[in-house]
CSV table of C-alpha atoms in Angstrom, one decimal:
chain,number,residue,atom,x,y,z
A,1453,MET,CA,24.7,-6.8,-29.7
A,1454,THR,CA,28.2,-8.2,-29.2
A,1455,HIS,CA,31.8,-7.3,-30.1
A,1456,PRO,CA,33.7,-10.1,-31.9
A,1457,HIS,CA,36.9,-9.4,-30.0
A,1458,THR,CA,38.2,-9.3,-26.5
A,1459,ARG,CA,37.9,-6.1,-24.5
A,1460,THR,CA,38.6,-5.3,-20.9
A,1461,TYR,CA,36.7,-3.1,-18.6
A,1462,TRP,CA,38.2,-1.8,-15.4
A,1463,LEU,CA,35.6,-1.2,-12.7
A,1464,GLU,CA,36.6,1.3,-10.1
A,1465,HIS,CA,34.2,-0.3,-7.7
A,1466,ALA,CA,32.1,-3.4,-8.5
A,1467,TRP,CA,29.1,-5.0,-6.6
A,1468,LEU,CA,29.8,-8.7,-6.6
A,1469,ASP,CA,26.5,-9.9,-5.2
A,1470,THR,CA,27.5,-9.7,-1.5
A,1471,HIS,CA,29.9,-6.9,-1.2
A,1472,VAL,CA,31.6,-4.0,-3.1
A,1473,GLU,CA,35.1,-4.8,-4.4
A,1474,PRO,CA,37.5,-2.0,-5.5
A,1475,GLY,CA,39.6,-2.4,-8.6
A,1476,VAL,CA,38.0,-5.2,-10.7
A,1477,ALA,CA,39.0,-6.1,-14.2
A,1478,VAL,CA,36.3,-7.8,-16.4
A,1479,GLU,CA,37.3,-9.4,-19.7
A,1480,VAL,CA,34.7,-9.8,-22.3
A,1481,LEU,CA,34.6,-11.9,-25.5
A,1482,ASP,CA,31.6,-12.1,-27.9
A,1483,GLY,CA,29.3,-10.5,-25.4
A,1484,ARG,CA,30.1,-12.7,-22.4
A,1485,ILE,CA,32.3,-12.3,-19.4
A,1486,THR,CA,35.4,-14.6,-19.7
A,1487,ALA,CA,37.2,-13.5,-16.6
A,1488,VAL,CA,36.7,-11.4,-13.5
A,1489,ARG,CA,39.9,-10.3,-11.7
A,1490,THR,CA,39.8,-8.6,-8.3
A,1491,ASP,CA,42.6,-6.6,-6.6
A,1492,VAL,CA,43.5,-4.7,-9.7
A,1493,PRO,CA,44.3,-1.2,-8.3
A,1494,THR,CA,45.0,0.5,-11.6
A,1495,PRO,CA,43.4,0.1,-15.1
A,1496,PRO,CA,45.2,-2.5,-17.3
A,1497,PRO,CA,46.6,-1.1,-20.5
A,1498,GLY,CA,43.8,-0.6,-23.1
A,1499,ALA,CA,41.0,-1.1,-20.6
A,1500,GLU,CA,37.8,0.9,-20.7
A,1501,ILE,CA,37.5,2.7,-17.4
A,1502,LEU,CA,34.1,2.7,-15.6
A,1503,ARG,CA,34.4,5.1,-12.6
A,1504,GLY,CA,31.8,4.8,-9.9
A,1505,LEU,CA,30.0,1.6,-8.8
A,1506,THR,CA,29.3,-1.0,-11.4
A,1507,LEU,CA,26.4,-3.4,-11.0
A,1508,PRO,CA,25.1,-6.2,-13.2
A,1509,GLY,CA,22.7,-4.8,-15.7
A,1510,LEU,CA,19.2,-4.1,-14.3
A,1511,ALA,CA,16.1,-6.0,-15.3
A,1512,ASN,CA,12.8,-4.2,-15.7
A,1513,ALA,CA,10.5,-7.3,-15.3
A,1514,HIS,CA,7.2,-5.6,-16.1
A,1515,SER,CA,6.6,-2.9,-18.8
A,1516,HIS,CA,3.7,-1.6,-20.8
A,1517,ALA,CA,5.6,0.6,-23.2
A,1518,PHE,CA,2.7,2.6,-24.4
A,1519,HIS,CA,1.7,3.6,-20.9
A,1520,ARG,CA,4.7,6.0,-21.0
A,1521,ALA,CA,2.5,8.3,-23.1
A,1522,LEU,CA,0.1,8.7,-20.1
A,1523,ARG,CA,2.8,10.3,-17.9
A,1524,GLY,CA,1.5,13.6,-16.6
A,1525,THR,CA,-1.9,13.1,-18.2
A,1526,VAL,CA,-3.2,10.6,-15.6
A,1527,GLN,CA,-1.8,12.7,-12.7
A,1528,VAL,CA,-4.5,15.3,-13.2
A,1529,GLY,CA,-7.3,15.2,-10.6
A,1530,SER,CA,-8.3,12.1,-8.7
A,1531,GLY,CA,-10.0,8.9,-9.6
A,1532,THR,CA,-9.4,5.2,-9.3
A,1533,PHE,CA,-7.6,2.4,-11.2
A,1534,TRP,CA,-10.8,2.0,-13.3
A,1535,THR,CA,-11.0,5.7,-14.3
A,1536,TRP,CA,-7.2,5.6,-15.1
A,1537,ARG,CA,-7.9,2.6,-17.3
A,1538,GLU,CA,-10.3,4.6,-19.5
A,1539,VAL,CA,-7.6,7.1,-20.2
A,1540,MET,CA,-5.2,4.3,-21.0
A,1541,TYR,CA,-7.6,2.8,-23.5
A,1542,SER,CA,-7.8,6.2,-25.4
A,1543,PHE,CA,-4.0,6.0,-26.0
A,1544,ALA,CA,-4.1,2.3,-26.9
A,1545,ASP,CA,-6.8,3.0,-29.5
A,1546,ARG,CA,-4.3,5.2,-31.4
A,1547,LEU,CA,-1.4,2.8,-31.6
A,1548,THR,CA,-0.2,1.5,-35.0
A,1549,PRO,CA,2.9,-0.6,-35.6
A,1550,GLU,CA,4.7,2.6,-36.7
A,1551,THR,CA,3.7,4.8,-33.8
A,1552,TYR,CA,4.3,1.9,-31.3
A,1553,HIS,CA,7.8,1.4,-32.7
A,1554,ALA,CA,8.7,5.1,-32.4
A,1555,LEU,CA,7.3,5.3,-28.8
A,1556,ALA,CA,8.8,2.0,-27.6
A,1557,ARG,CA,12.2,2.8,-29.1
A,1558,ALA,CA,12.3,6.0,-27.1
A,1559,VAL,CA,10.9,4.4,-24.0
A,1560,TYR,CA,13.5,1.6,-24.1
A,1561,ALA,CA,16.2,4.2,-24.7
A,1562,GLU,CA,15.0,5.9,-21.5
A,1563,MET,CA,15.3,2.5,-19.8
A,1564,ALA,CA,18.9,2.1,-21.0
A,1565,LEU,CA,19.7,5.6,-19.6
A,1566,ALA,CA,18.3,4.3,-16.3
A,1567,GLY,CA,20.7,1.3,-16.4
A,1568,VAL,CA,18.1,-1.3,-17.6
A,1569,THR,CA,19.6,-3.9,-19.9
A,1570,SER,CA,16.6,-6.2,-20.2
A,1571,VAL,CA,12.9,-5.5,-20.3
A,1572,GLY,CA,9.8,-7.8,-19.9
A,1573,GLU,CA,7.2,-6.3,-22.2
A,1574,PHE,CA,3.7,-7.4,-21.2
A,1575,HIS,CA,2.2,-7.0,-24.6
A,1576,TYR,CA,-1.5,-7.2,-25.4
A,1577,VAL,CA,-2.2,-4.6,-28.1
A,1578,HIS,CA,-2.1,-7.2,-30.9
A,1579,HIS,CA,-4.5,-6.1,-33.7
A,1580,ALA,CA,-5.9,-3.1,-35.4
A,1581,PRO,CA,-8.8,-1.2,-33.7
A,1582,GLY,CA,-11.9,-3.3,-33.9
A,1583,GLY,CA,-9.8,-6.5,-33.7
A,1584,THR,CA,-8.9,-6.8,-37.4
A,1585,PRO,CA,-5.5,-8.5,-37.7
A,1586,TYR,CA,-2.7,-6.7,-39.5
A,1587,ALA,CA,-1.3,-8.3,-42.6
A,1588,ASP,CA,1.4,-9.6,-40.3
A,1589,PRO,CA,-0.6,-10.7,-37.2
A,1590,ASN,CA,2.5,-10.1,-35.1
A,1591,ALA,CA,3.2,-6.6,-36.5
A,1592,MET,CA,2.8,-5.0,-33.1
A,1593,GLY,CA,5.0,-7.5,-31.3
A,1594,GLU,CA,7.6,-7.2,-34.0
A,1595,ALA,CA,7.6,-3.4,-33.6
A,1596,LEU,CA,8.5,-3.9,-29.9
A,1597,ILE,CA,11.3,-6.4,-30.7
A,1598,ALA,CA,12.7,-4.0,-33.3
A,1599,ALA,CA,12.4,-1.1,-30.9
A,1600,ALA,CA,14.5,-2.9,-28.2
A,1601,ALA,CA,17.2,-3.7,-30.8
A,1602,ASP,CA,17.3,0.0,-31.9
A,1603,ALA,CA,17.6,1.1,-28.2
A,1604,GLY,CA,20.3,-1.6,-27.6
A,1605,ILE,CA,18.6,-3.6,-24.8
A,1606,ARG,CA,17.3,-7.1,-24.5
A,1607,ILE,CA,13.6,-7.9,-24.5
A,1608,THR,CA,11.4,-10.7,-23.4
A,1609,LEU,CA,8.2,-10.3,-25.3
A,1610,LEU,CA,5.5,-11.6,-22.9
A,1611,ASP,CA,2.8,-12.0,-25.5
A,1612,THR,CA,-0.4,-11.7,-23.6
A,1613,VAL,CA,-3.8,-13.5,-23.8
A,1614,TYR,CA,-6.7,-11.1,-23.3
A,1615,LEU,CA,-10.1,-12.5,-24.2
A,1616,SER,CA,-12.8,-11.0,-22.1
A,1617,SER,CA,-13.9,-7.9,-20.3
A,1618,GLY,CA,-14.7,-9.6,-17.1
A,1619,MET,CA,-15.6,-12.8,-15.3
A,1620,SER,CA,-18.9,-14.5,-15.9
A,1621,ASP,CA,-20.6,-17.8,-15.1
A,1622,LYS,CA,-21.1,-18.0,-18.9
A,1623,ARG,CA,-18.5,-20.0,-20.8
A,1624,GLY,CA,-16.0,-17.6,-22.3
A,1625,GLY,CA,-16.7,-14.8,-19.8
A,1626,GLU,CA,-18.0,-11.4,-20.8
A,1627,PRO,CA,-17.1,-10.4,-24.3
A,1628,PRO,CA,-14.4,-7.8,-24.8
A,1629,ASN,CA,-15.5,-4.2,-25.0
A,1630,THR,CA,-14.9,-1.9,-27.9
A,1631,HIS,CA,-11.4,-0.9,-26.7
A,1632,GLN,CA,-10.4,-4.5,-25.9
A,1633,LEU,CA,-11.3,-6.0,-29.3
A,1634,ARG,CA,-7.8,-5.3,-30.6
A,1635,PHE,CA,-6.3,-7.2,-27.6
A,1636,SER,CA,-8.2,-10.4,-28.3
A,1637,ASP,CA,-7.4,-13.4,-30.5
A,1638,GLY,CA,-10.8,-14.9,-29.7
A,1639,SER,CA,-9.5,-18.0,-27.9
A,1640,ALA,CA,-6.3,-19.2,-26.2
A,1641,GLU,CA,-5.8,-21.7,-29.0
A,1642,ALA,CA,-5.9,-18.9,-31.6
A,1643,TRP,CA,-3.5,-16.9,-29.4
A,1644,ALA,CA,-1.1,-19.9,-29.2
A,1645,GLU,CA,-1.2,-20.3,-33.0
A,1646,ARG,CA,-0.3,-16.6,-33.6
A,1647,CYS,CA,2.3,-16.5,-30.8
A,1648,SER,CA,4.1,-19.6,-32.0
A,1649,VAL,CA,5.1,-17.8,-35.2
A,1650,LEU,CA,7.2,-15.3,-33.2
A,1651,LYS,CA,10.9,-16.1,-33.4
A,1652,GLU,CA,13.6,-15.5,-30.8
A,1653,ARG,CA,16.7,-13.5,-31.7
A,1654,ASP,CA,20.0,-12.8,-30.0
A,1655,HIS,CA,18.4,-9.9,-28.1
A,1656,ALA,CA,14.8,-11.2,-27.9
A,1657,ARG,CA,13.1,-14.1,-26.2
A,1658,ILE,CA,9.4,-15.0,-26.3
A,1659,GLY,CA,7.3,-15.6,-23.3
A,1660,ALA,CA,3.6,-15.7,-22.4
A,1661,ALA,CA,1.3,-13.8,-20.2
A,1662,ILE,CA,-2.2,-14.2,-18.9
A,1663,HIS,CA,-3.5,-10.7,-18.6
A,1664,SER,CA,-5.6,-11.5,-15.5
A,1665,VAL,CA,-8.2,-14.0,-14.4
A,1666,ARG,CA,-10.8,-11.4,-15.3
A,1667,ALA,CA,-9.5,-11.2,-18.9
A,1668,VAL,CA,-8.9,-14.9,-19.5
A,1669,PRO,CA,-11.7,-17.3,-18.8
A,1670,ALA,CA,-10.9,-20.2,-16.5
A,1671,ASP,CA,-11.3,-22.9,-19.2
A,1672,GLN,CA,-8.6,-21.1,-21.3
A,1673,LEU,CA,-5.9,-20.9,-18.6
A,1674,ALA,CA,-4.5,-24.4,-19.0
A,1675,THR,CA,-3.9,-23.8,-22.7
A,1676,VAL,CA,-1.6,-20.9,-21.9
A,1677,ALA,CA,0.2,-22.7,-19.2
A,1678,ARG,CA,0.7,-25.7,-21.4
A,1679,TRP,CA,2.1,-23.5,-24.2
A,1680,ALA,CA,4.7,-22.0,-21.8
A,1681,GLU,CA,5.6,-25.3,-20.3
A,1682,GLU,CA,6.2,-27.0,-23.6
A,1683,ARG,CA,8.6,-24.2,-24.6
A,1684,ARG,CA,10.1,-23.7,-21.1
A,1685,ALA,CA,9.2,-20.1,-21.5
A,1686,PRO,CA,8.4,-17.5,-18.8
A,1687,LEU,CA,4.8,-17.0,-18.0
A,1688,HIS,CA,3.5,-13.8,-16.3
A,1689,VAL,CA,0.1,-12.8,-14.9
A,1690,HIS,CA,-1.4,-9.7,-13.3
A,1691,LEU,CA,-2.6,-11.2,-10.0
A,1692,SER,CA,-4.9,-9.7,-7.4
A,1693,GLU,CA,-4.0,-6.1,-8.2
A,1694,GLN,CA,-7.5,-5.0,-7.4
A,1695,THR,CA,-9.9,-6.1,-4.7
A,1696,ALA,CA,-12.7,-6.0,-7.3
A,1697,GLU,CA,-11.0,-8.8,-9.1
A,1698,ASN,CA,-10.9,-10.9,-6.0
A,1699,ASP,CA,-14.5,-10.3,-5.2
A,1700,ALA,CA,-15.7,-11.3,-8.7
A,1701,CYS,CA,-13.5,-14.4,-8.6
A,1702,GLN,CA,-15.0,-15.5,-5.3
A,1703,GLU,CA,-18.5,-14.8,-6.5
A,1704,ILE,CA,-18.1,-16.7,-9.9
A,1705,HIS,CA,-15.6,-19.4,-9.0
A,1706,GLY,CA,-15.8,-19.7,-5.2
A,1707,CYS,CA,-12.1,-19.1,-4.8
A,1708,THR,CA,-9.4,-16.5,-5.0
A,1709,PRO,CA,-7.6,-15.7,-8.3
A,1710,THR,CA,-4.4,-17.4,-6.9
A,1711,GLN,CA,-6.4,-20.6,-6.1
A,1712,LEU,CA,-8.0,-20.5,-9.6
A,1713,LEU,CA,-4.5,-20.2,-11.2
A,1714,ALA,CA,-3.3,-23.1,-9.1
A,1715,LEU,CA,-6.3,-25.2,-10.0
A,1716,HIS,CA,-5.5,-24.8,-13.7
A,1717,GLY,CA,-1.7,-25.4,-13.5
A,1718,VAL,CA,-0.5,-21.9,-14.0
A,1719,LEU,CA,1.7,-21.5,-10.9
A,1720,GLY,CA,5.3,-22.8,-10.9
A,1721,PRO,CA,8.9,-21.7,-11.0
A,1722,ARG,CA,8.7,-20.2,-14.5
A,1723,THR,CA,5.6,-18.2,-13.6
A,1724,THR,CA,5.7,-14.7,-12.1
A,1725,GLY,CA,2.7,-13.0,-10.5
A,1726,VAL,CA,2.7,-9.3,-11.1
A,1727,HIS,CA,1.6,-7.1,-8.1
A,1728,ASN,CA,0.3,-9.9,-5.9
A,1729,THR,CA,-1.2,-7.2,-3.8
A,1730,HIS,CA,-4.4,-8.5,-2.1
A,1731,LEU,CA,-3.6,-12.0,-1.1
A,1732,THR,CA,-4.8,-14.4,1.6
A,1733,ALA,CA,-2.5,-16.4,3.8
A,1734,GLU,CA,-3.4,-19.5,1.7
A,1735,ASP,CA,-2.6,-17.5,-1.5
A,1736,ILE,CA,0.9,-16.6,-0.2
A,1737,SER,CA,1.6,-20.2,0.7
A,1738,LEU,CA,0.4,-21.4,-2.8
A,1739,ILE,CA,2.6,-18.8,-4.5
A,1740,GLY,CA,5.7,-19.4,-2.4
A,1741,GLY,CA,5.3,-23.2,-2.2
A,1742,SER,CA,5.1,-23.5,-6.0
A,1743,GLY,CA,8.2,-21.3,-6.5
A,1744,THR,CA,6.1,-18.8,-8.4
A,1745,GLY,CA,7.8,-15.4,-8.5
A,1746,THR,CA,6.5,-12.0,-7.5
A,1747,CYS,CA,7.1,-8.8,-9.5
A,1748,MET,CA,6.5,-5.7,-7.5
A,1749,CYS,CA,6.0,-2.4,-9.2
A,1750,PRO,CA,5.9,0.1,-6.3
A,1751,THR,CA,5.8,3.4,-8.3
A,1752,THR,CA,2.8,2.3,-10.3
A,1753,GLU,CA,1.1,0.6,-7.3
A,1754,ARG,CA,1.3,3.8,-5.3
A,1755,ASP,CA,0.4,6.0,-8.4
A,1756,LEU,CA,-2.8,4.0,-8.9
A,1757,ALA,CA,-3.5,3.7,-5.2
A,1758,ASP,CA,-3.5,-0.1,-5.5
A,1759,GLY,CA,-2.0,-0.9,-2.1
A,1760,ILE,CA,1.1,-2.4,-0.6
A,1761,GLY,CA,1.6,-6.1,-1.4
A,1762,PRO,CA,2.9,-8.7,1.1
A,1763,ALA,CA,6.4,-8.9,-0.4
A,1764,VAL,CA,8.1,-9.9,2.8
A,1765,ALA,CA,5.7,-12.8,3.5
A,1766,LEU,CA,5.9,-13.9,-0.1
A,1767,GLN,CA,9.7,-14.0,-0.1
A,1768,ASN,CA,9.7,-15.8,3.2
A,1769,GLU,CA,7.4,-18.5,1.7
A,1770,GLY,CA,9.8,-19.0,-1.2
A,1771,SER,CA,8.7,-16.5,-3.9
A,1772,PRO,CA,11.6,-14.8,-5.7
A,1773,LEU,CA,11.1,-11.0,-6.0
A,1774,SER,CA,11.7,-8.9,-9.1
A,1775,LEU,CA,10.9,-5.3,-10.0
A,1776,GLY,CA,9.1,-3.5,-12.8
A,1777,SER,CA,8.2,0.1,-13.7
A,1778,ASP,CA,4.9,-1.1,-15.2
A,1779,SER,CA,3.0,2.1,-16.3
A,1780,HIS,CA,6.2,4.2,-16.3
A,1781,ALA,CA,5.0,6.9,-13.9
A,1782,VAL,CA,8.8,7.0,-13.6
A,1783,ILE,CA,11.5,4.7,-15.1
A,1784,ASP,CA,13.9,4.1,-12.3
A,1785,LEU,CA,14.7,0.6,-11.0
A,1786,LEU,CA,16.7,2.1,-8.1
A,1787,GLU,CA,13.5,3.9,-7.0
A,1788,GLU,CA,11.5,0.6,-7.3
A,1789,ALA,CA,14.0,-1.1,-5.1
A,1790,ARG,CA,14.0,1.7,-2.6
A,1791,ALA,CA,10.2,1.9,-2.6
A,1792,MET,CA,9.7,-1.7,-1.8
A,1793,GLU,CA,11.7,-1.4,1.4
A,1794,LEU,CA,10.3,2.1,2.3
A,1795,ASN,CA,6.7,1.0,1.6
A,1796,GLU,CA,7.2,-1.9,4.0
A,1797,ARG,CA,8.6,0.4,6.6
A,1798,LEU,CA,5.5,2.6,6.4
A,1799,HIS,CA,3.2,-0.4,6.6
A,1800,THR,CA,5.0,-2.1,9.6
A,1801,ARG,CA,6.6,0.9,11.2
A,1802,THR,CA,9.9,-1.1,11.4
A,1803,ARG,CA,13.1,-0.7,9.3
A,1804,GLY,CA,15.4,-3.1,7.5
A,1805,HIS,CA,13.2,-5.7,5.8
A,1806,TRP,CA,15.8,-6.2,3.0
A,1807,THR,CA,19.5,-5.5,2.8
A,1808,ALA,CA,20.6,-3.3,0.0
A,1809,ALA,CA,22.2,-6.4,-1.6
A,1810,ALA,CA,18.9,-8.2,-1.6
A,1811,LEU,CA,17.2,-5.3,-3.2
A,1812,LEU,CA,19.8,-5.1,-5.9
A,1813,ARG,CA,19.4,-8.8,-6.6
A,1814,ALA,CA,15.7,-8.3,-7.1
A,1815,ALA,CA,16.6,-5.5,-9.6
A,1816,SER,CA,19.2,-7.6,-11.4
A,1817,ALA,CA,19.7,-11.3,-11.2
A,1818,ASP,CA,16.2,-12.3,-10.0
A,1819,GLY,CA,14.6,-10.0,-12.5
A,1820,HIS,CA,16.6,-11.6,-15.4
A,1821,VAL,CA,15.6,-15.1,-14.2
A,1822,ALA,CA,11.9,-14.0,-14.2
A,1823,LEU,CA,12.4,-13.0,-17.9
A,1824,GLY,CA,14.2,-16.1,-19.0
A,1825,TRP,CA,17.6,-14.5,-19.1
A,1826,ASP,CA,19.2,-16.8,-16.5
A,1827,GLU,CA,22.7,-16.1,-17.7
A,1828,ALA,CA,22.4,-12.4,-17.0
A,1829,GLY,CA,22.4,-10.3,-13.9
A,1830,THR,CA,25.7,-11.2,-12.3
A,1831,ILE,CA,29.3,-10.1,-12.7
A,1832,GLU,CA,31.0,-13.5,-13.1
A,1833,GLU,CA,32.6,-15.7,-15.7
A,1834,GLY,CA,30.2,-17.0,-18.3
A,1835,ALA,CA,27.5,-14.4,-17.6
A,1836,LEU,CA,26.3,-12.0,-20.3
A,1837,ALA,CA,28.4,-8.8,-20.3
A,1838,ASP,CA,25.6,-6.5,-19.2
A,1839,LEU,CA,26.8,-3.8,-16.8
A,1840,THR,CA,25.4,-0.6,-15.2
A,1841,THR,CA,27.6,2.0,-13.6
A,1842,ILE,CA,26.4,4.5,-11.1
A,1843,ALA,CA,28.2,7.7,-10.2
A,1844,LEU,CA,29.5,7.9,-6.7
A,1845,ASP,CA,30.3,11.6,-7.0
A,1846,SER,CA,26.9,13.2,-7.7
A,1847,VAL,CA,25.1,15.6,-5.4
A,1848,ARG,CA,23.0,12.5,-4.3
A,1849,THR,CA,25.8,9.9,-3.9
A,1850,ALA,CA,28.9,11.9,-2.8
A,1851,GLY,CA,30.0,11.3,0.8
A,1852,PRO,CA,29.5,7.7,1.8
A,1853,LEU,CA,32.4,5.4,1.8
A,1854,PRO,CA,32.7,3.4,-1.4
A,1855,ARG,CA,32.3,0.1,0.5
A,1856,LEU,CA,28.8,1.3,1.2
A,1857,GLY,CA,28.1,1.7,-2.5
A,1858,ALA,CA,25.2,-0.8,-2.5
A,1859,GLU,CA,23.4,1.2,0.2
A,1860,THR,CA,24.2,4.4,-1.6
A,1861,ALA,CA,22.8,3.1,-4.9
A,1862,VAL,CA,19.6,1.8,-3.4
A,1863,PHE,CA,18.8,4.5,-0.8
A,1864,ALA,CA,20.2,7.7,-2.4
A,1865,ALA,CA,20.9,7.3,-6.2
A,1866,THR,CA,18.4,7.7,-9.0
A,1867,ALA,CA,18.3,6.9,-12.7
A,1868,ALA,CA,20.0,10.3,-13.2
A,1869,ASP,CA,23.2,8.9,-11.6
A,1870,VAL,CA,23.6,6.1,-14.2
A,1871,ARG,CA,26.8,6.9,-16.2
A,1872,HIS,CA,27.3,3.8,-18.3
A,1873,THR,CA,25.1,1.0,-19.5
A,1874,ILE,CA,26.8,-1.9,-21.3
A,1875,VAL,CA,24.8,-4.7,-23.1
A,1876,GLY,CA,26.6,-7.7,-24.5
A,1877,GLY,CA,29.9,-5.9,-24.1
A,1878,ARG,CA,28.7,-2.9,-26.1
A,1879,HIS,CA,28.4,0.6,-24.7
A,1880,VAL,CA,24.8,1.6,-25.1
A,1881,VAL,CA,25.0,4.6,-22.6
A,1882,ARG,CA,28.4,6.3,-22.2
A,1883,ASP,CA,28.9,9.1,-19.8
A,1884,GLY,CA,25.2,9.5,-19.4
A,1885,ALA,CA,24.4,9.8,-23.1
A,1886,HIS,CA,22.6,7.3,-25.2
A,1887,ALA,CA,24.9,6.0,-28.0
A,1888,LEU,CA,22.2,4.8,-30.3
A,1889,VAL,CA,19.2,7.1,-29.9
A,1890,PRO,CA,20.2,10.8,-30.1
A,1891,ASP,CA,18.2,13.2,-28.0
A,1892,VAL,CA,16.0,10.8,-26.1
A,1893,PRO,CA,13.8,13.5,-24.6
A,1894,GLN,CA,13.0,14.9,-28.0
A,1895,ALA,CA,12.3,11.4,-29.3
A,1896,LEU,CA,9.9,10.8,-26.4
A,1897,ALA,CA,8.1,14.1,-26.9
A,1898,ALA,CA,7.6,13.5,-30.6
A,1899,ALA,CA,6.3,9.9,-30.1
A,1900,VAL,CA,3.9,11.0,-27.4
A,1901,GLU,CA,2.7,13.9,-29.5
A,1902,ALA,CA,2.0,11.6,-32.4
A,1903,LEU,CA,-0.3,9.5,-30.1
A,1904,ARG,CA,-2.1,12.5,-28.8
A,1905,GLY,CA,-3.1,13.4,-32.4
């Protein structure tokens, strides 16, 4: 994913964490930024010119790649999260390593077109239907890692523990249903044994995930937390997305899901709670006080009618915020950033909970940290050379002063305004076209059609 020689990019405008700077030269060697020079009014000789506003590469901290096949299908009629889940299962049942690779390759290419340079793939479709392991027990995870390489982006494979269909006072919880059998390794110990075989690569890191407290019995949580701690790997968990999960946890364990995770050592600075929607004041204090992150997925949360999570309170308590497109109702990290602020405005009837700069940090630097790519997400010496350039002359972005580029990007631009995506110093998207996956819409259509059968 890197070039073995020095190259220079000239950024017409660059967002440098706190402000927009005109005329910035970025030198890159072996995929990393070696120098950032400001006050460079014209392109140096031989420099590649990036016109518009260049941001650090965006991080999509929560993805279920196969959910992209549901787009449109699950928007028919009404229903709840639980009826949506039944449709999701029908697509999961049809996945094979080959069909998953084809779909994920196209989905990750769509992400690159939207300026995403790193994705956190919350991966739980491990085995064949019925739960029979493939000849390579990690065939499905390897398909995702290969798909990310083919699409030119980085991936953190958050290999997910999913053992039960619901909480129970019986040891081990309720057994997985027919659809969930292919998600389960039988125990956290068996999950750890399989997951430990996965190898990191230049573009891929391995993390862990607890699907939810309803899918991982309480006596299995510490095993997962210990595996991640020993490897200093990121650990993610769906947390309090649905009130039904909270009610069941109170009934079975006499505490909230957050309190249960805290009791078993899951919370901490390398852990990210995804959604964190229905929390008590004590939950918020536990999450923030432990440094546990929060990944908000506003487009999915509103698509599924989940609710609006207490993101402001969580951040005020010390929980770093990141963003994800989750079910891929849309893939647009700028929309996720915008929605987090606008949701809060609707909820509180006041404006200005985050600056545009804070929202961009959630979409870039803090998202990369949540995925274990601490050296990405900034435009500074030593950082990975991952860049996203947004047009400032489209019908959405034309007009505002360039110094207001951050505000324009967050509150007006969309994924359609991404002109360039650079990963490790390599152009993956150039002038709005993917350099590695030709005809991404056709690739998406073909992959989805194969799953529909």
